[in-house]
Tab-separated table of C-alpha atoms in Angstrom:
chain	number	residue	atom	x	y	z
A	28	MET	CA	91.593	72.776	110.582
A	29	SER	CA	88.664	74.164	109.430
A	30	ALA	CA	90.019	76.857	112.489
A	31	GLU	CA	93.353	76.981	110.960
A	32	LYS	CA	91.843	78.322	107.265
A	33	ASN	CA	90.339	80.576	108.608
A	34	ILE	CA	93.384	82.381	110.022
A	35	PRO	CA	93.903	85.544	108.306
A	36	VAL	CA	97.977	86.116	106.264
A	37	PHE	CA	97.639	89.866	108.116
A	38	PRO	CA	95.968	90.237	111.278
A	39	GLU	CA	93.576	93.133	111.530
A	40	LEU	CA	95.374	96.318	113.335
A	41	THR	CA	93.783	99.212	114.448
A	42	ILE	CA	95.281	103.129	114.430
A	43	GLN	CA	96.916	102.891	117.809
A	44	ASP	CA	98.804	99.508	116.653
A	45	ILE	CA	100.877	101.794	113.602
A	46	PHE	CA	100.458	104.761	117.089
A	47	ASN	CA	102.842	102.280	118.158
A	48	CYS	CA	105.088	101.598	115.775
A	49	GLN	CA	105.959	105.833	115.732
A	50	ILE	CA	108.943	106.177	116.936
A	51	SER	CA	108.451	108.949	119.530
A	52	SER	CA	106.103	105.962	120.853
A	53	TRP	CA	108.334	102.977	121.138
A	54	TYR	CA	112.031	104.991	121.813
A	55	PRO	CA	111.417	106.400	124.995
A	56	LYS	CA	110.155	102.926	126.321
A	57	PHE	CA	113.353	101.664	124.483
A	58	SER	CA	116.068	104.498	124.827
A	59	ASN	CA	119.158	101.675	126.657
A	60	ILE	CA	119.235	99.828	124.275
A	61	SER	CA	118.320	101.472	121.530
A	62	MET	CA	121.264	104.427	119.222
A	63	LYS	CA	120.960	107.561	120.803
A	64	THR	CA	118.233	109.691	119.395
A	65	THR	CA	116.716	112.872	119.943
A	66	ILE	CA	113.262	113.451	118.769
A	67	ILE	CA	112.063	117.385	117.502
A	68	ARG	CA	108.356	117.925	117.523
A	69	PRO	CA	106.372	120.055	116.556
A	70	LEU	CA	107.688	121.539	113.593
A	71	PRO	CA	107.656	124.315	111.640
A	72	ALA	CA	103.658	124.191	110.114
A	73	ALA	CA	105.448	124.822	107.016
A	74	PHE	CA	108.039	122.107	106.786
A	75	ARG	CA	105.138	119.831	105.353
A	76	GLU	CA	104.614	122.150	102.741
A	77	TYR	CA	108.765	122.563	102.358
A	78	LEU	CA	108.820	118.699	101.965
A	79	GLN	CA	105.865	118.308	99.654
A	80	ALA	CA	107.536	121.367	97.118
A	81	ASP	CA	108.711	119.970	93.687
A	82	GLY	CA	112.269	120.388	93.182
A	83	VAL	CA	115.384	119.155	95.976
A	84	PHE	CA	116.568	122.417	97.513
A	85	PRO	CA	118.146	123.122	100.638
A	86	PRO	CA	116.067	125.668	102.246
A	87	ILE	CA	118.183	128.784	102.998
A	88	GLY	CA	120.501	128.969	105.742
A	89	SER	CA	120.560	124.934	105.822
A	90	ASN	CA	124.347	125.211	104.323
A	91	ASP	CA	127.024	124.641	106.551
A	92	SER	CA	129.219	127.699	105.401
A	93	GLU	CA	131.992	129.946	106.779
A	94	ASP	CA	129.233	132.001	109.211
A	95	GLY	CA	126.816	129.202	109.531
A	96	GLN	CA	124.515	130.529	107.549
A	97	GLU	CA	123.910	130.725	103.504
A	98	PRO	CA	124.843	133.907	101.666
A	99	ASP	CA	120.840	135.863	100.148
A	100	ASP	CA	123.183	136.059	97.126
A	101	ASP	CA	124.328	132.787	96.217
A	102	ILE	CA	120.575	132.159	95.799
A	103	GLU	CA	120.099	135.303	93.791
A	104	ASN	CA	122.799	134.701	91.510
A	105	SER	CA	122.233	130.609	91.223
A	106	SER	CA	122.282	129.870	87.861
A	107	GLY	CA	119.536	128.090	85.766
A	108	SER	CA	115.535	128.602	86.887
A	109	ASP	CA	116.406	131.639	89.588
A	110	GLU	CA	112.627	132.650	89.708
A	111	SER	CA	111.497	129.002	89.946
A	112	LEU	CA	114.520	128.296	92.841
A	113	LEU	CA	113.174	131.769	94.588
A	114	ASN	CA	109.866	130.719	94.972
A	115	ASN	CA	110.170	127.331	96.120
A	116	THR	CA	112.393	128.669	98.938
A	117	PHE	CA	112.298	127.777	103.238
A	118	SER	CA	113.687	129.089	106.231
A	119	PHE	CA	114.050	127.339	108.887
A	120	PRO	CA	116.299	129.178	111.437
A	121	ASP	CA	115.368	128.251	114.843
A	122	LEU	CA	114.909	124.631	113.736
A	123	ASP	CA	118.691	124.503	111.383
A	124	LYS	CA	120.239	125.588	115.240
A	125	THR	CA	118.170	122.607	116.535
A	126	ILE	CA	119.820	120.368	114.272
A	127	ARG	CA	123.508	121.526	114.315
A	128	THR	CA	123.046	121.277	117.779
A	129	VAL	CA	122.368	117.738	117.617
A	130	ILE	CA	124.721	117.672	114.999
A	131	GLU	CA	127.199	119.114	117.225
A	132	ASP	CA	126.338	116.618	120.380
A	133	TYR	CA	126.225	113.259	118.102
A	134	GLY	CA	128.929	113.652	115.552
A	135	ALA	CA	126.849	112.867	112.630
A	136	VAL	CA	123.109	111.774	112.143
A	137	PHE	CA	120.498	109.776	110.592
A	138	PRO	CA	117.300	111.297	110.316
A	139	LYS	CA	113.993	109.998	109.908
A	140	LEU	CA	110.162	110.573	110.463
A	141	ASN	CA	107.135	109.482	112.155
A	142	TRP	CA	107.784	105.757	110.438
A	143	SER	CA	110.168	106.228	107.904
A	144	SER	CA	113.611	106.868	106.808
A	145	PRO	CA	115.075	108.274	103.458
A	146	LYS	CA	116.768	104.880	102.663
A	147	ASP	CA	116.789	105.479	98.691
A	148	ALA	CA	117.798	109.172	99.280
A	149	GLN	CA	121.657	108.036	99.993
A	150	TRP	CA	122.585	109.462	96.219
A	151	ILE	CA	121.597	113.091	96.949
A	152	LEU	CA	124.926	112.874	99.687
A	153	SER	CA	128.478	113.911	98.930
A	154	THR	CA	129.844	111.082	101.145
A	155	SER	CA	129.535	107.417	100.550
A	156	GLU	CA	128.444	107.059	104.087
A	157	PHE	CA	124.939	105.440	104.668
A	158	LEU	CA	122.479	108.420	105.054
A	159	ARG	CA	125.724	109.524	107.359
A	160	CYS	CA	124.061	113.936	107.974
A	161	SER	CA	127.047	116.242	108.845
A	162	SER	CA	124.017	119.575	108.671
A	163	PRO	CA	121.257	120.997	108.430
A	164	ALA	CA	121.173	120.958	104.620
A	165	ASP	CA	122.257	117.245	104.368
A	166	VAL	CA	118.919	116.698	106.317
A	167	TYR	CA	116.484	118.186	104.289
A	168	LEU	CA	118.214	117.103	101.685
A	169	SER	CA	117.760	113.664	102.152
A	170	LEU	CA	114.019	113.722	103.037
A	171	LYS	CA	113.135	116.257	99.721
A	172	ALA	CA	115.173	113.447	97.832
A	173	SER	CA	112.989	110.732	99.098
A	174	ASP	CA	110.008	108.524	98.507
A	175	PHE	CA	109.715	107.044	101.359
A	176	ILE	CA	108.880	109.686	103.005
A	177	HIS	CA	106.090	110.888	101.811
A	178	HIS	CA	104.363	107.851	103.729
A	179	ASP	CA	104.575	109.815	106.932
A	180	LEU	CA	103.259	112.470	105.049
A	181	ASP	CA	100.343	111.467	103.897
A	182	PRO	CA	97.550	109.708	106.272
A	183	THR	CA	95.727	107.814	104.233
A	184	SER	CA	99.162	106.615	102.650
A	185	ALA	CA	100.466	106.038	106.838
A	186	PHE	CA	97.291	104.081	108.001
A	187	GLU	CA	96.243	102.160	104.686
A	188	GLY	CA	93.673	99.480	105.841
A	189	ILE	CA	93.387	101.055	108.995
A	190	ARG	CA	89.191	101.416	109.704
A	191	ASP	CA	89.373	104.317	111.529
A	192	PRO	CA	88.038	107.974	110.228
A	193	ASN	CA	90.809	110.307	109.126
A	194	PRO	CA	93.468	110.139	111.612
A	195	VAL	CA	95.296	113.372	112.999
A	196	TYR	CA	99.154	113.123	114.201
A	197	ASP	CA	101.999	115.393	113.701
A	198	LEU	CA	105.127	115.241	111.740
A	199	GLU	CA	108.241	114.973	113.973
A	200	LEU	CA	111.929	114.456	113.096
A	201	ALA	CA	113.917	111.979	114.601
A	202	LEU	CA	116.963	112.514	114.300
A	203	ARG	CA	119.793	109.552	115.164
A	204	LYS	CA	123.674	109.112	116.336
A	205	TRP	CA	124.991	108.124	112.809
A	206	TYR	CA	126.812	104.993	113.767
A	207	HIS	CA	129.260	102.296	110.919
A	208	PHE	CA	127.871	99.044	111.678
A	209	ASP	CA	128.387	95.525	110.394
A	210	ARG	CA	124.462	95.353	108.037
A	211	SER	CA	125.624	91.667	108.490
A	212	ARG	CA	123.898	91.208	112.009
A	213	GLU	CA	121.077	93.145	111.484
A	214	MET	CA	118.173	91.076	111.622
A	215	ARG	CA	114.163	91.242	110.959
A	216	CYS	CA	111.913	89.371	113.734
A	217	PHE	CA	107.946	89.185	112.955
A	218	VAL	CA	105.963	89.088	116.520
A	219	ARG	CA	102.034	87.924	115.411
A	220	ASP	CA	99.686	87.822	118.610
A	221	ARG	CA	102.980	88.017	121.019
A	222	THR	CA	104.517	85.842	120.010
A	223	LEU	CA	107.619	85.571	117.768
A	224	ILE	CA	108.185	83.174	114.749
A	225	GLY	CA	110.498	84.668	112.031
A	226	ILE	CA	113.899	85.854	111.765
A	227	SER	CA	115.307	86.973	108.488
A	228	GLN	CA	117.910	88.283	107.330
A	229	ARG	CA	117.289	92.190	106.813
A	230	ASP	CA	121.010	92.789	104.492
A	231	ALA	CA	121.026	90.209	100.926
A	232	VAL	CA	124.146	89.352	100.988
A	233	TYR	CA	125.921	86.089	101.541
A	234	TYR	CA	128.348	86.099	104.679
A	235	ASP	CA	129.455	83.055	105.032
A	236	PHE	CA	129.986	83.140	108.884
A	237	LEU	CA	126.586	84.087	109.079
A	238	PHE	CA	125.671	79.688	107.962
A	239	SER	CA	128.213	78.009	110.219
A	240	SER	CA	126.550	74.997	111.192
A	241	SER	CA	126.106	76.312	115.627
A	242	MET	CA	125.274	80.528	114.023
A	243	PRO	CA	121.090	80.241	113.262
A	244	GLU	CA	120.636	78.956	116.276
A	245	THR	CA	123.063	81.349	117.895
A	246	ILE	CA	121.220	84.109	116.729
A	247	MET	CA	117.879	82.478	117.469
A	248	GLN	CA	118.607	82.128	121.114
A	249	THR	CA	120.153	85.689	121.266
A	250	ILE	CA	117.396	87.344	120.106
A	251	GLN	CA	114.350	85.151	121.496
A	252	THR	CA	115.894	86.288	125.090
A	253	PHE	CA	116.532	89.110	124.314
A	254	TRP	CA	112.717	89.411	123.281
A	255	GLU	CA	110.910	87.637	126.291
A	256	ARG	CA	113.615	89.961	128.415
A	257	ASP	CA	113.097	92.753	127.445
A	258	ILE	CA	110.459	93.673	124.942
A	259	ARG	CA	106.856	91.130	124.792
A	260	ASP	CA	105.774	93.173	128.059
A	261	GLN	CA	106.826	96.615	127.595
A	262	TYR	CA	106.333	97.080	124.183
A	263	GLY	CA	102.569	98.056	124.439
A	264	SER	CA	99.619	97.073	123.933
A	265	THR	CA	100.048	96.144	119.911
A	266	SER	CA	100.737	92.037	120.117
A	267	SER	CA	101.746	91.055	115.925
A	268	TYR	CA	104.480	93.668	115.022
A	269	VAL	CA	107.663	93.942	113.147
A	270	VAL	CA	110.914	94.766	114.870
A	271	ASP	CA	114.421	95.321	112.998
A	272	VAL	CA	117.655	94.465	115.566
A	273	LEU	CA	121.802	95.211	115.642
A	274	LEU	CA	123.253	92.238	116.997
A	275	THR	CA	126.428	92.867	118.348
A	276	ARG	CA	129.755	91.627	117.807
A	277	ASP	CA	129.688	88.705	119.530
A	278	PHE	CA	125.728	87.903	118.607
A	279	LYS	CA	125.232	87.909	122.536
A	280	ARG	CA	123.443	90.758	123.109
A	281	LEU	CA	121.405	93.561	120.349
A	282	HIS	CA	120.365	96.634	120.429
A	283	ILE	CA	116.107	97.669	118.631
A	284	VAL	CA	116.177	99.679	115.597
A	285	ASP	CA	113.506	100.344	114.885
A	286	PHE	CA	109.711	98.879	114.700
A	287	ASN	CA	107.323	98.521	112.434
A	288	PRO	CA	103.475	97.723	111.778
A	289	PHE	CA	102.898	93.962	110.581
A	290	ILE	CA	101.126	94.846	107.594
A	291	ALA	CA	101.596	94.401	104.048
A	292	LYS	CA	104.386	97.235	103.239
A	293	THR	CA	106.777	96.095	105.659
A	294	ASP	CA	108.925	93.791	103.761
A	295	PRO	CA	109.180	90.270	104.555
A	296	LEU	CA	112.783	89.781	103.329
A	297	LEU	CA	113.513	86.039	103.336
A	298	PHE	CA	109.892	85.006	103.916
A	299	THR	CA	106.479	85.671	102.585
A	300	TYR	CA	103.992	86.983	104.472
A	301	ASP	CA	101.709	83.248	103.080
A	302	GLU	CA	104.836	80.996	104.623
A	303	LEU	CA	104.917	83.360	107.883
A	304	ARG	CA	100.635	82.985	108.133
A	305	THR	CA	101.146	78.850	108.243
A	306	ILE	CA	104.403	79.596	110.247
A	307	PHE	CA	102.129	81.236	112.694
A	308	ILE	CA	99.763	77.979	112.607
A	309	SER	CA	102.300	76.231	114.003
A	310	SER	CA	103.618	77.968	116.534
A	311	ARG	CA	100.321	77.186	118.043
A	312	GLU	CA	101.948	73.365	118.607
A	313	PRO	CA	104.528	73.036	121.363
A	314	PRO	CA	107.569	73.084	121.501
A	315	PHE	CA	108.171	75.585	118.685
A	316	ALA	CA	110.890	78.461	118.103
A	317	PRO	CA	111.580	80.952	115.597
A	318	VAL	CA	112.260	80.064	112.102
A	319	VAL	CA	115.407	81.615	111.145
A	320	ARG	CA	116.150	82.361	106.744
A	321	ILE	CA	119.734	83.172	106.315
A	322	ILE	CA	120.675	83.565	102.653
A	323	ASP	CA	122.594	80.082	102.264
A	324	ASN	CA	124.710	80.351	99.467
A	325	PRO	CA	126.070	83.330	96.716
A	326	ALA	CA	123.299	81.979	94.235
A	327	HIS	CA	120.318	82.855	96.672
A	328	PRO	CA	117.357	84.052	94.788
A	329	TYR	CA	117.593	86.339	97.219
A	330	ALA	CA	120.378	87.896	97.289
A	331	ASN	CA	121.813	90.490	95.504
A	332	VAL	CA	124.965	90.878	93.383
A	333	ASN	CA	127.497	94.120	93.020
A	334	ALA	CA	123.620	95.610	92.683
A	335	PRO	CA	123.215	99.250	94.548
A	336	ARG	CA	120.398	99.541	97.302
A	337	TYR	CA	117.611	101.464	96.141
A	338	GLN	CA	118.582	101.599	92.613
A	339	HIS	CA	115.398	102.682	91.006
A	340	ASN	CA	115.322	106.017	92.717
A	341	MET	CA	119.234	106.626	91.810
A	342	VAL	CA	118.418	109.835	89.268
A	343	PRO	CA	121.250	111.982	87.234
A	344	LEU	CA	122.500	114.896	88.878
A	345	ASP	CA	122.092	117.006	85.660
A	346	ALA	CA	118.290	114.958	85.393
A	347	LEU	CA	118.207	117.006	89.188
A	348	ALA	CA	119.630	120.010	88.537
A	349	LEU	CA	117.098	120.727	85.423
A	350	SER	CA	114.033	119.859	88.071
A	351	HIS	CA	114.521	122.690	90.208
A	352	GLY	CA	111.501	125.092	90.721
A	353	ARG	CA	109.457	123.058	87.634
A	354	ASN	CA	106.469	121.001	88.401
A	355	ARG	CA	106.545	117.113	87.019
A	356	PRO	CA	104.882	118.494	83.811
A	357	ASP	CA	107.015	121.410	83.154
A	358	PHE	CA	110.357	118.729	84.237
A	359	ALA	CA	109.198	116.093	81.949
A	360	ASN	CA	108.887	118.639	78.934
A	361	THR	CA	112.234	120.416	80.296
A	362	LEU	CA	113.993	117.300	80.190
A	363	ALA	CA	112.734	115.580	76.941
A	364	GLU	CA	114.361	118.976	74.928
A	365	ALA	CA	117.299	118.394	76.794
A	366	VAL	CA	117.974	114.742	75.544
A	367	LYS	CA	116.388	116.267	72.123
A	368	GLU	CA	119.137	118.921	72.233
A	369	ALA	CA	122.082	116.426	73.439
A	370	ASN	CA	121.533	114.086	71.125
A	371	SER	CA	121.236	116.707	68.351
A	372	ALA	CA	124.801	117.791	69.441
A	373	SER	CA	125.902	114.796	68.875
A	374	ALA	CA	124.605	113.816	65.905
């Protein structure tokens, strides 16, 4: 019993464990059971600077007009803070060309960096189809408007809690073939010390068919069989990680979506990490089967009811327009003045 008390909530991870979750590390091993992906690296030296610059704007030439380029006079004649916008523009013609080639091959893409995707930036795109990018500008804007991807830009964030001096890595852009799929079949799987301990529904919505008498058992058996056969011995040196999978329509097969570190900032979804620790301890006593968590009724405390995903990241388009070419203090002052003028006009 005393030994169990000494088991920490989180396993101790190394810098290599974090690198193993980088898409360029795991995708080549599992490309036959994952969605088609093109990884672009190295990226232009100024690409990181572009993502970190104030404002949300596409690089020059990334919009798909009739000739495939954005006319220079669109920038010169743009309304608003022309000088500031000009000072904050970037151009990546070779990268634009590569992105267009991939989009032509895939039809549309879903972008991500080394570890993170801009799932919080759907609001910036003109389509209602989740993160469907059909031009270089779509790719750039989704990344530029995202808070999530800043995790990958800062080594202290990407390797938070890891005992290693200043890890060095190159930024990479992954373009994944965009598919329309039923999010009810997405599951997050928790692996600790080479044991699959928990499976959670990813989409926080009640689906009645998932809670039929046999479905949780079917989900568990399919994922465990797949994990034992195709992932456990192929993944690498990391023994604790989180893997997201998408089950096929018949729930007999699955595709790998992503890998994440087994750390606090990886969302445990329908578990808590304290619960996963308890489950891990119980897994040492056979027989053991992974615990499956599914939202079992519409009133479940974790169920979303008509709430848009990542709503806390959404901003009005008027506010977005005011942000162009401004740093945070300037934007705050400009926004305050705009609100004051609007209130005066309506008085």
